[in-house]
Amino acid sequence: MLIKSIPSWIVKENHATPEDVYLNRRTLMKGVTAGVAAGAIGGAAIGGAAIAQEGRAPMEAVRNEAYELDRELTPEEVNLRYNNFYEFGSHKRIWANANENLVSRPWQVEIGGLVNNPMTLDVDELIRKVGGLEERLYRLRCVEAWSMTVPWIGFSFATLASLAEPLGSAKYLRMETFGDPKMGNGIASQPWYPWPYVESITMDEVANELAFLVVGAYGRQVPNSMGAPIRMHLPWKYGFKSIKSIVKFTFVEERPVGFWEEISKGREYGFWANVNPEVPHPRWSQATERVLHTGERVPTLIYNGYGEQVAYMYAGLEDQPLFM
Ligand code: MTE
């Protein structure tokens, strides 16, 4: 059996096809300019955005103005056609495959482990229980040194924790993606990967105000290619931590091993994965990032610019590899 010890996304990205080669530039530009002119975040069905929004119900959410961006939003059409989602293949153009094959509703979510209140429920019931969604504009910095910005819709991890009531013995929250090879044909075609995709965060991180569970983007349900119907977004960590299409949340005592951590044996993709421009990846610099769709390369910021809200969680842990 072929064992790949180095994630192939890295190789692919380093030799990535320029976006304008594989995106339909004209459709894209039409959708984007119209969308921006109308000040629309997802609501209006215009040009290429109409295709992007097909089948995704609008979602009501209140914009949380506390989260401001230092750059333009990445157009919806770009975000949902430039993805890492290995369950559908190991290249950036998985969107059509994910759109066609990911059946994201109905979708059962299991919340359990060390909790007072375990539950298994439909994702829409979970959303109803949460009682009110927020929209937050966040940056996403991939370990491959590209970045994007997204108007995510969702709720805080703290809200999930308050529903489940974790016990004092819970130290980590483990999350798991679906593992059905009939739905994700990348699972069947890449048997050397340790499916299902798993990620985890500490209880401090669960409680952090920035930690966000995403159920929508650009005013509608989150697109399949971006991890429908529910994914995580932790804006201060490299993107691979932000697991997509979650089916299971388990509060645990032992630190779980993440998907990429297991593949790279901790050499490249560690548990913490906090963004830091001064700590290079073993094979490239993390000092700057390519901002998708702009043609710009900008300096990367420590904790992706969110240090004020998150740095306190890592005080006293300096002996650990916090930035890989
Ligand atoms: N979640 C699952 N289940 N499978 C994946 O392959 N890729 C990760 C993360 N979550 C991945 C995943 C990586 S490497 C990144 S950079 C982000 O998703 C990309 O999110 P996006 O495609 O919405 O930009």
mmCIF file of C-alpha atoms and ligand atoms in Angstrom:
data_model
loop_
_atom_site.group_PDB
_atom_site.id
_atom_site.type_symbol
_atom_site.label_atom_id
_atom_site.label_comp_id
_atom_site.label_asym_id
_atom_site.label_seq_id
_atom_site.Cartn_x
_atom_site.Cartn_y
_atom_site.Cartn_z
ATOM 1 C CA MET A 1 0.000 0.000 0.000
ATOM 2 C CA LEU A 2 1.186 3.466 -0.830
ATOM 3 C CA ILE A 3 1.713 5.586 2.271
ATOM 4 C CA LYS A 4 2.016 9.288 1.604
ATOM 5 C CA SER A 5 3.849 10.901 4.467
ATOM 6 C CA ILE A 6 3.738 14.405 2.992
ATOM 7 C CA PRO A 7 0.343 15.944 2.356
ATOM 8 C CA SER A 8 0.030 16.280 -1.371
ATOM 9 C CA TRP A 9 -1.858 19.583 -1.060
ATOM 10 C CA ILE A 10 1.487 21.206 -0.332
ATOM 11 C CA VAL A 11 3.030 20.009 -3.561
ATOM 12 C CA LYS A 12 -0.072 20.923 -5.483
ATOM 13 C CA GLU A 13 -0.211 24.447 -4.095
ATOM 14 C CA ASN A 14 3.458 25.122 -4.712
ATOM 15 C CA HIS A 15 2.865 24.371 -8.346
ATOM 16 C CA ALA A 16 -0.644 25.721 -8.364
ATOM 17 C CA THR A 17 -2.407 26.630 -11.541
ATOM 18 C CA PRO A 18 -3.115 30.364 -11.483
ATOM 19 C CA GLU A 19 -6.700 31.000 -10.483
ATOM 20 C CA ASP A 20 -7.612 32.716 -13.727
ATOM 21 C CA VAL A 21 -6.686 29.616 -15.698
ATOM 22 C CA TYR A 22 -9.316 27.432 -14.095
ATOM 23 C CA LEU A 23 -11.947 29.947 -13.093
ATOM 24 C CA ASN A 24 -14.304 31.266 -15.680
ATOM 25 C CA ARG A 25 -12.944 34.761 -15.379
ATOM 26 C CA ARG A 26 -15.671 36.535 -17.260
ATOM 27 C CA THR A 27 -18.554 35.004 -15.314
ATOM 28 C CA LEU A 28 -16.640 35.619 -12.144
ATOM 29 C CA MET A 29 -15.970 39.277 -12.774
ATOM 30 C CA LYS A 30 -19.577 39.895 -13.758
ATOM 31 C CA GLY A 31 -20.835 38.395 -10.496
ATOM 32 C CA VAL A 32 -18.276 40.085 -8.339
ATOM 33 C CA THR A 33 -18.588 43.618 -9.600
ATOM 34 C CA ALA A 34 -22.359 43.471 -9.548
ATOM 35 C CA GLY A 35 -22.333 41.980 -6.057
ATOM 36 C CA VAL A 36 -19.972 44.596 -4.670
ATOM 37 C CA ALA A 37 -21.822 47.468 -6.306
ATOM 38 C CA ALA A 38 -25.055 46.288 -4.704
ATOM 39 C CA GLY A 39 -23.326 45.917 -1.334
ATOM 40 C CA ALA A 40 -24.651 42.394 -1.388
ATOM 41 C CA ILE A 41 -23.333 39.661 0.814
ATOM 42 C CA GLY A 42 -24.863 36.639 -0.735
ATOM 43 C CA GLY A 43 -28.420 37.914 -0.806
ATOM 44 C CA ALA A 44 -28.658 38.911 -4.432
ATOM 45 C CA ALA A 45 -28.524 36.363 -7.201
ATOM 46 C CA ILE A 46 -26.332 38.055 -9.770
ATOM 47 C CA GLY A 47 -24.234 36.645 -12.628
ATOM 48 C CA GLY A 48 -21.899 33.846 -11.492
ATOM 49 C CA ALA A 49 -23.123 34.287 -7.945
ATOM 50 C CA ALA A 50 -26.504 32.962 -9.033
ATOM 51 C CA ILE A 51 -24.900 29.625 -9.836
ATOM 52 C CA ALA A 52 -22.977 29.761 -6.577
ATOM 53 C CA GLN A 53 -26.158 30.208 -4.583
ATOM 54 C CA GLU A 54 -28.202 27.492 -6.278
ATOM 55 C CA GLY A 55 -29.854 25.214 -3.735
ATOM 56 C CA ARG A 56 -28.597 27.113 -0.702
ATOM 57 C CA ALA A 57 -31.339 28.590 1.456
ATOM 58 C CA PRO A 58 -30.852 32.167 2.715
ATOM 59 C CA MET A 59 -29.890 32.409 6.378
ATOM 60 C CA GLU A 60 -30.795 35.176 8.743
ATOM 61 C CA ALA A 61 -27.969 36.454 10.856
ATOM 62 C CA VAL A 62 -27.027 39.605 12.670
ATOM 63 C CA ARG A 63 -23.664 41.066 11.658
ATOM 64 C CA ASN A 64 -21.336 41.244 14.673
ATOM 65 C CA GLU A 65 -19.551 44.541 14.044
ATOM 66 C CA ALA A 66 -16.759 43.624 16.476
ATOM 67 C CA TYR A 67 -15.050 41.642 13.729
ATOM 68 C CA GLU A 68 -13.606 44.003 11.158
ATOM 69 C CA LEU A 69 -11.447 43.218 8.174
ATOM 70 C CA ASP A 70 -8.340 45.012 6.986
ATOM 71 C CA ARG A 71 -9.028 43.988 3.382
ATOM 72 C CA GLU A 72 -11.848 43.357 0.910
ATOM 73 C CA LEU A 73 -14.069 40.308 1.187
ATOM 74 C CA THR A 74 -13.052 37.542 -1.161
ATOM 75 C CA PRO A 75 -15.802 37.168 -3.769
ATOM 76 C CA GLU A 76 -18.117 34.244 -3.131
ATOM 77 C CA GLU A 77 -17.452 32.729 -6.538
ATOM 78 C CA VAL A 78 -13.735 32.573 -5.753
ATOM 79 C CA ASN A 79 -14.103 31.101 -2.267
ATOM 80 C CA LEU A 80 -16.329 28.297 -3.253
ATOM 81 C CA ARG A 81 -14.204 27.224 -6.175
ATOM 82 C CA TYR A 82 -10.837 27.203 -4.463
ATOM 83 C CA ASN A 83 -10.909 24.639 -1.694
ATOM 84 C CA ASN A 84 -9.110 21.987 0.239
ATOM 85 C CA PHE A 85 -11.556 19.150 0.861
ATOM 86 C CA TYR A 86 -9.715 15.858 0.513
ATOM 87 C CA GLU A 87 -12.865 13.786 0.830
ATOM 88 C CA PHE A 88 -13.535 15.004 -2.714
ATOM 89 C CA GLY A 89 -9.984 14.945 -4.081
ATOM 90 C CA SER A 90 -6.545 16.352 -3.423
ATOM 91 C CA HIS A 91 -6.662 19.428 -5.635
ATOM 92 C CA LYS A 92 -8.272 22.854 -5.405
ATOM 93 C CA ARG A 93 -11.028 22.202 -7.913
ATOM 94 C CA ILE A 94 -13.204 19.819 -5.951
ATOM 95 C CA TRP A 95 -16.204 22.165 -5.935
ATOM 96 C CA ALA A 96 -18.241 20.489 -8.686
ATOM 97 C CA ASN A 97 -17.650 17.057 -7.168
ATOM 98 C CA ALA A 98 -18.645 18.303 -3.697
ATOM 99 C CA ASN A 99 -21.696 20.097 -5.077
ATOM 100 C CA GLU A 100 -22.871 16.982 -6.812
ATOM 101 C CA ASN A 101 -22.122 14.359 -4.208
ATOM 102 C CA LEU A 102 -22.222 15.857 -0.720
ATOM 103 C CA VAL A 103 -25.750 15.330 0.612
ATOM 104 C CA SER A 104 -25.689 17.941 3.327
ATOM 105 C CA ARG A 105 -29.366 17.778 4.331
ATOM 106 C CA PRO A 106 -30.776 15.979 6.262
ATOM 107 C CA TRP A 107 -27.609 15.775 8.410
ATOM 108 C CA GLN A 108 -27.315 14.173 11.815
ATOM 109 C CA VAL A 109 -24.891 15.639 14.339
ATOM 110 C CA GLU A 110 -23.805 13.741 17.432
ATOM 111 C CA ILE A 111 -22.596 15.641 20.502
ATOM 112 C CA GLY A 112 -21.280 13.485 23.302
ATOM 113 C CA GLY A 113 -18.372 12.170 25.338
ATOM 114 C CA LEU A 114 -17.733 13.778 28.718
ATOM 115 C CA VAL A 115 -20.923 15.811 28.891
ATOM 116 C CA ASN A 116 -24.041 16.012 31.026
ATOM 117 C CA ASN A 117 -26.271 16.410 28.052
ATOM 118 C CA PRO A 118 -25.385 14.140 25.094
ATOM 119 C CA MET A 119 -27.550 14.529 22.023
ATOM 120 C CA THR A 120 -27.970 13.412 18.441
ATOM 121 C CA LEU A 121 -29.973 15.809 16.351
ATOM 122 C CA ASP A 122 -30.488 17.174 12.883
ATOM 123 C CA VAL A 123 -28.266 20.127 12.017
ATOM 124 C CA ASP A 124 -31.325 22.369 11.487
ATOM 125 C CA GLU A 125 -32.648 21.419 14.913
ATOM 126 C CA LEU A 126 -29.246 22.329 16.361
ATOM 127 C CA ILE A 127 -29.437 25.699 14.605
ATOM 128 C CA ARG A 128 -32.923 26.241 16.057
ATOM 129 C CA LYS A 129 -31.681 25.343 19.542
ATOM 130 C CA VAL A 130 -28.847 27.848 19.228
ATOM 131 C CA GLY A 131 -31.491 30.522 18.816
ATOM 132 C CA GLY A 132 -29.990 33.251 16.643
ATOM 133 C CA LEU A 133 -27.053 33.283 14.268
ATOM 134 C CA GLU A 134 -24.268 35.835 13.881
ATOM 135 C CA GLU A 135 -22.378 36.972 10.817
ATOM 136 C CA ARG A 136 -18.665 37.545 11.304
ATOM 137 C CA LEU A 137 -16.120 38.737 8.766
ATOM 138 C CA TYR A 138 -13.006 36.642 9.325
ATOM 139 C CA ARG A 139 -9.667 36.054 7.639
ATOM 140 C CA LEU A 140 -8.577 32.514 6.769
ATOM 141 C CA ARG A 141 -4.841 31.823 6.439
ATOM 142 C CA CYS A 142 -3.939 28.483 4.905
ATOM 143 C CA VAL A 143 -0.658 26.803 5.854
ATOM 144 C CA GLU A 144 0.101 26.855 2.114
ATOM 145 C CA ALA A 145 0.579 30.646 2.406
ATOM 146 C CA TRP A 146 -2.584 31.870 0.694
ATOM 147 C CA SER A 147 -5.423 33.674 2.429
ATOM 148 C CA MET A 148 -9.027 34.699 1.927
ATOM 149 C CA THR A 149 -11.728 36.557 3.805
ATOM 150 C CA VAL A 150 -15.210 35.222 4.379
ATOM 151 C CA PRO A 151 -18.517 36.519 5.774
ATOM 152 C CA TRP A 152 -19.245 33.413 7.838
ATOM 153 C CA ILE A 153 -22.586 32.794 9.542
ATOM 154 C CA GLY A 154 -22.739 30.676 12.654
ATOM 155 C CA PHE A 155 -22.487 30.572 16.414
ATOM 156 C CA SER A 156 -19.752 30.355 19.001
ATOM 157 C CA PHE A 157 -18.291 27.093 20.258
ATOM 158 C CA ALA A 158 -19.206 28.333 23.722
ATOM 159 C CA THR A 159 -22.881 28.070 22.705
ATOM 160 C CA LEU A 160 -22.377 24.447 21.676
ATOM 161 C CA ALA A 161 -20.656 23.778 24.996
ATOM 162 C CA SER A 162 -23.503 25.370 26.931
ATOM 163 C CA LEU A 163 -25.967 23.005 25.213
ATOM 164 C CA ALA A 164 -23.848 19.911 25.887
ATOM 165 C CA GLU A 165 -22.600 20.892 29.368
ATOM 166 C CA PRO A 166 -19.105 19.340 29.338
ATOM 167 C CA LEU A 167 -17.846 17.765 32.561
ATOM 168 C CA GLY A 168 -14.815 19.131 34.409
ATOM 169 C CA SER A 169 -12.805 16.129 33.178
ATOM 170 C CA ALA A 170 -13.177 17.229 29.513
ATOM 171 C CA LYS A 171 -9.896 18.713 28.239
ATOM 172 C CA TYR A 172 -10.400 18.707 24.467
ATOM 173 C CA LEU A 173 -13.179 18.824 21.913
ATOM 174 C CA ARG A 174 -12.667 16.261 19.158
ATOM 175 C CA MET A 175 -14.469 16.740 15.839
ATOM 176 C CA GLU A 176 -14.955 14.289 13.008
ATOM 177 C CA THR A 177 -16.033 14.617 9.349
ATOM 178 C CA PHE A 178 -18.299 12.072 7.618
ATOM 179 C CA GLY A 179 -16.409 8.993 6.439
ATOM 180 C CA ASP A 180 -18.787 7.562 3.847
ATOM 181 C CA PRO A 181 -16.771 6.722 0.707
ATOM 182 C CA LYS A 182 -19.966 6.636 -1.353
ATOM 183 C CA MET A 183 -20.496 10.329 -0.616
ATOM 184 C CA GLY A 184 -16.874 11.457 -0.627
ATOM 185 C CA ASN A 185 -15.280 9.600 -3.513
ATOM 186 C CA GLY A 186 -11.868 10.955 -2.473
ATOM 187 C CA ILE A 187 -12.125 8.668 0.549
ATOM 188 C CA ALA A 188 -12.339 5.588 -1.635
ATOM 189 C CA SER A 189 -9.779 6.767 -4.172
ATOM 190 C CA GLN A 190 -7.180 7.787 -1.548
ATOM 191 C CA PRO A 191 -7.217 4.850 0.890
ATOM 192 C CA TRP A 192 -3.769 5.741 2.257
ATOM 193 C CA TYR A 193 -5.196 8.664 4.261
ATOM 194 C CA PRO A 194 -6.356 8.071 7.841
ATOM 195 C CA TRP A 195 -10.073 8.736 7.337
ATOM 196 C CA PRO A 196 -12.212 10.176 8.762
ATOM 197 C CA TYR A 197 -10.770 13.706 8.986
ATOM 198 C CA VAL A 198 -10.376 14.546 12.679
ATOM 199 C CA GLU A 199 -9.423 17.763 14.429
ATOM 200 C CA SER A 200 -9.532 18.958 18.006
ATOM 201 C CA ILE A 201 -9.119 22.037 20.162
ATOM 202 C CA THR A 202 -8.592 22.638 23.873
ATOM 203 C CA MET A 203 -11.387 23.632 26.230
ATOM 204 C CA ASP A 204 -9.798 27.095 26.507
ATOM 205 C CA GLU A 205 -10.083 27.390 22.738
ATOM 206 C CA VAL A 206 -13.700 26.156 22.872
ATOM 207 C CA ALA A 207 -14.434 28.991 25.285
ATOM 208 C CA ASN A 208 -12.606 31.650 23.267
ATOM 209 C CA GLU A 209 -14.873 34.310 21.790
ATOM 210 C CA LEU A 210 -13.389 33.905 18.288
ATOM 211 C CA ALA A 211 -13.980 30.151 17.979
ATOM 212 C CA PHE A 212 -16.813 29.840 15.497
ATOM 213 C CA LEU A 213 -19.045 27.061 14.191
ATOM 214 C CA VAL A 214 -20.050 27.896 10.659
ATOM 215 C CA VAL A 215 -23.390 26.984 9.103
ATOM 216 C CA GLY A 216 -23.559 29.697 6.465
ATOM 217 C CA ALA A 217 -21.521 31.984 4.259
ATOM 218 C CA TYR A 218 -22.357 34.963 2.057
ATOM 219 C CA GLY A 219 -25.901 35.171 3.441
ATOM 220 C CA ARG A 220 -26.856 31.560 2.691
ATOM 221 C CA GLN A 221 -26.238 28.022 3.898
ATOM 222 C CA VAL A 222 -22.557 27.207 3.675
ATOM 223 C CA PRO A 223 -21.727 25.761 0.219
ATOM 224 C CA ASN A 224 -20.813 22.089 -0.064
ATOM 225 C CA SER A 225 -17.268 22.852 -1.194
ATOM 226 C CA MET A 226 -16.735 24.977 1.919
ATOM 227 C CA GLY A 227 -17.890 22.249 4.314
ATOM 228 C CA ALA A 228 -21.690 22.093 4.445
ATOM 229 C CA PRO A 229 -23.691 21.884 6.556
ATOM 230 C CA ILE A 230 -21.481 22.662 9.563
ATOM 231 C CA ARG A 231 -17.748 23.366 9.878
ATOM 232 C CA MET A 232 -15.379 25.098 12.229
ATOM 233 C CA HIS A 233 -13.467 28.322 11.709
ATOM 234 C CA LEU A 234 -10.642 29.338 14.012
ATOM 235 C CA PRO A 235 -9.196 32.443 12.358
ATOM 236 C CA TRP A 236 -5.921 32.517 14.321
ATOM 237 C CA LYS A 237 -4.897 29.000 13.278
ATOM 238 C CA TYR A 238 -3.811 27.597 9.936
ATOM 239 C CA GLY A 239 -6.801 26.537 7.845
ATOM 240 C CA PHE A 240 -6.243 22.794 8.147
ATOM 241 C CA LYS A 241 -7.512 22.956 11.751
ATOM 242 C CA SER A 242 -10.887 24.171 10.498
ATOM 243 C CA ILE A 243 -12.572 20.848 9.883
ATOM 244 C CA LYS A 244 -15.491 20.657 7.444
ATOM 245 C CA SER A 245 -18.811 18.756 7.298
ATOM 246 C CA ILE A 246 -18.741 17.699 10.944
ATOM 247 C CA VAL A 247 -20.834 14.730 12.072
ATOM 248 C CA LYS A 248 -19.491 14.225 15.569
ATOM 249 C CA PHE A 249 -18.391 16.416 18.475
ATOM 250 C CA THR A 250 -16.861 14.499 21.401
ATOM 251 C CA PHE A 251 -15.568 16.054 24.596
ATOM 252 C CA VAL A 252 -12.559 13.981 25.694
ATOM 253 C CA GLU A 253 -9.787 13.883 28.262
ATOM 254 C CA GLU A 254 -6.891 12.721 26.053
ATOM 255 C CA ARG A 255 -5.575 14.908 23.245
ATOM 256 C CA PRO A 256 -6.771 13.439 19.917
ATOM 257 C CA VAL A 257 -4.418 13.141 16.950
ATOM 258 C CA GLY A 258 -5.497 15.228 13.969
ATOM 259 C CA PHE A 259 -5.716 13.995 10.375
ATOM 260 C CA TRP A 260 -2.637 15.873 9.117
ATOM 261 C CA GLU A 261 -0.783 15.430 12.389
ATOM 262 C CA GLU A 262 -1.098 11.687 11.954
ATOM 263 C CA ILE A 263 -0.003 11.779 8.315
ATOM 264 C CA SER A 264 3.039 13.980 8.906
ATOM 265 C CA LYS A 265 3.857 12.272 12.218
ATOM 266 C CA GLY A 266 3.888 15.722 13.821
ATOM 267 C CA ARG A 267 6.819 16.898 11.664
ATOM 268 C CA GLU A 268 4.866 19.535 9.772
ATOM 269 C CA TYR A 269 1.270 19.869 10.937
ATOM 270 C CA GLY A 270 1.092 19.895 14.684
ATOM 271 C CA PHE A 271 -1.762 20.123 17.130
ATOM 272 C CA TRP A 272 -1.476 23.867 17.829
ATOM 273 C CA ALA A 273 -0.991 25.256 14.319
ATOM 274 C CA ASN A 274 -1.193 28.915 15.375
ATOM 275 C CA VAL A 275 -0.221 31.338 12.602
ATOM 276 C CA ASN A 276 3.226 32.900 13.019
ATOM 277 C CA PRO A 277 5.187 34.597 10.217
ATOM 278 C CA GLU A 278 8.449 34.013 12.059
ATOM 279 C CA VAL A 279 8.156 30.259 12.254
ATOM 280 C CA PRO A 280 8.653 28.856 8.757
ATOM 281 C CA HIS A 281 7.099 25.632 7.634
ATOM 282 C CA PRO A 282 9.940 23.072 7.277
ATOM 283 C CA ARG A 283 9.715 23.562 3.502
ATOM 284 C CA TRP A 284 8.801 27.228 2.996
ATOM 285 C CA SER A 285 8.496 30.624 4.658
ATOM 286 C CA GLN A 286 5.305 31.753 6.382
ATOM 287 C CA ALA A 287 6.361 35.427 6.368
ATOM 288 C CA THR A 288 3.875 36.509 3.679
ATOM 289 C CA GLU A 289 0.659 35.300 2.134
ATOM 290 C CA ARG A 290 -0.974 35.468 -1.289
ATOM 291 C CA VAL A 291 -4.376 37.118 -0.931
ATOM 292 C CA LEU A 292 -6.710 35.205 -3.219
ATOM 293 C CA HIS A 293 -8.135 37.077 -6.165
ATOM 294 C CA THR A 294 -6.167 40.308 -5.543
ATOM 295 C CA GLY A 295 -2.778 39.439 -6.992
ATOM 296 C CA GLU A 296 -1.271 40.830 -3.773
ATOM 297 C CA ARG A 297 1.199 39.299 -1.379
ATOM 298 C CA VAL A 298 1.027 40.819 2.104
ATOM 299 C CA PRO A 299 2.907 40.272 5.367
ATOM 300 C CA THR A 300 1.401 37.578 7.592
ATOM 301 C CA LEU A 301 0.583 38.606 11.152
ATOM 302 C CA ILE A 302 1.164 36.645 14.334
ATOM 303 C CA TYR A 303 -2.013 34.744 15.229
ATOM 304 C CA ASN A 304 -3.240 35.970 11.846
ATOM 305 C CA GLY A 305 -3.848 39.372 13.452
ATOM 306 C CA TYR A 306 -6.016 38.057 16.295
ATOM 307 C CA GLY A 307 -3.318 38.040 19.007
ATOM 308 C CA GLU A 308 -5.165 40.370 21.326
ATOM 309 C CA GLN A 309 -8.020 37.890 21.663
ATOM 310 C CA VAL A 310 -6.044 34.638 21.734
ATOM 311 C CA ALA A 311 -2.419 35.040 22.884
ATOM 312 C CA TYR A 312 -3.342 34.652 26.581
ATOM 313 C CA MET A 313 -4.293 31.006 25.983
ATOM 314 C CA TYR A 314 -0.714 30.090 25.112
ATOM 315 C CA ALA A 315 1.111 31.808 27.970
ATOM 316 C CA GLY A 316 3.218 29.233 29.793
ATOM 317 C CA LEU A 317 3.105 26.805 26.847
ATOM 318 C CA GLU A 318 6.191 28.239 25.099
ATOM 319 C CA ASP A 319 7.986 24.884 25.346
ATOM 320 C CA GLN A 320 5.407 23.417 22.946
ATOM 321 C CA PRO A 321 5.421 23.751 19.146
ATOM 322 C CA LEU A 322 2.674 26.374 19.178
ATOM 323 C CA PHE A 323 3.251 27.495 15.590
ATOM 324 C CA MET A 324 3.403 24.396 13.431
HETATM 325 N N1 MTE B 1 -11.908 19.487 6.438
HETATM 326 C C1 MTE B 1 -12.064 18.271 5.861
HETATM 327 N N2 MTE B 1 -13.001 17.448 6.327
HETATM 328 N N3 MTE B 1 -11.300 17.862 4.814
HETATM 329 C C2 MTE B 1 -10.294 18.656 4.321
HETATM 330 O O1 MTE B 1 -9.587 18.237 3.378
HETATM 331 N N4 MTE B 1 -9.073 20.781 4.505
HETATM 332 C C3 MTE B 1 -8.620 21.798 5.464
HETATM 333 C C4 MTE B 1 -9.799 22.526 6.132
HETATM 334 N N5 MTE B 1 -10.809 21.572 6.534
HETATM 335 C C5 MTE B 1 -10.068 19.932 4.928
HETATM 336 C C6 MTE B 1 -10.938 20.329 5.979
HETATM 337 C C7 MTE B 1 -7.734 22.793 4.871
HETATM 338 S S1 MTE B 1 -6.163 22.253 4.509
HETATM 339 C C8 MTE B 1 -8.091 24.099 4.685
HETATM 340 S S2 MTE B 1 -6.972 25.274 4.170
HETATM 341 C C9 MTE B 1 -9.487 24.544 4.867
HETATM 342 O O2 MTE B 1 -10.360 23.456 5.213
HETATM 343 C C10 MTE B 1 -9.960 25.151 3.569
HETATM 344 O O3 MTE B 1 -11.266 25.665 3.684
HETATM 345 P P1 MTE B 1 -11.945 26.260 2.359
HETATM 346 O O4 MTE B 1 -11.871 25.204 1.308
HETATM 347 O O5 MTE B 1 -13.340 26.622 2.744
HETATM 348 O O6 MTE B 1 -11.117 27.460 2.001
#
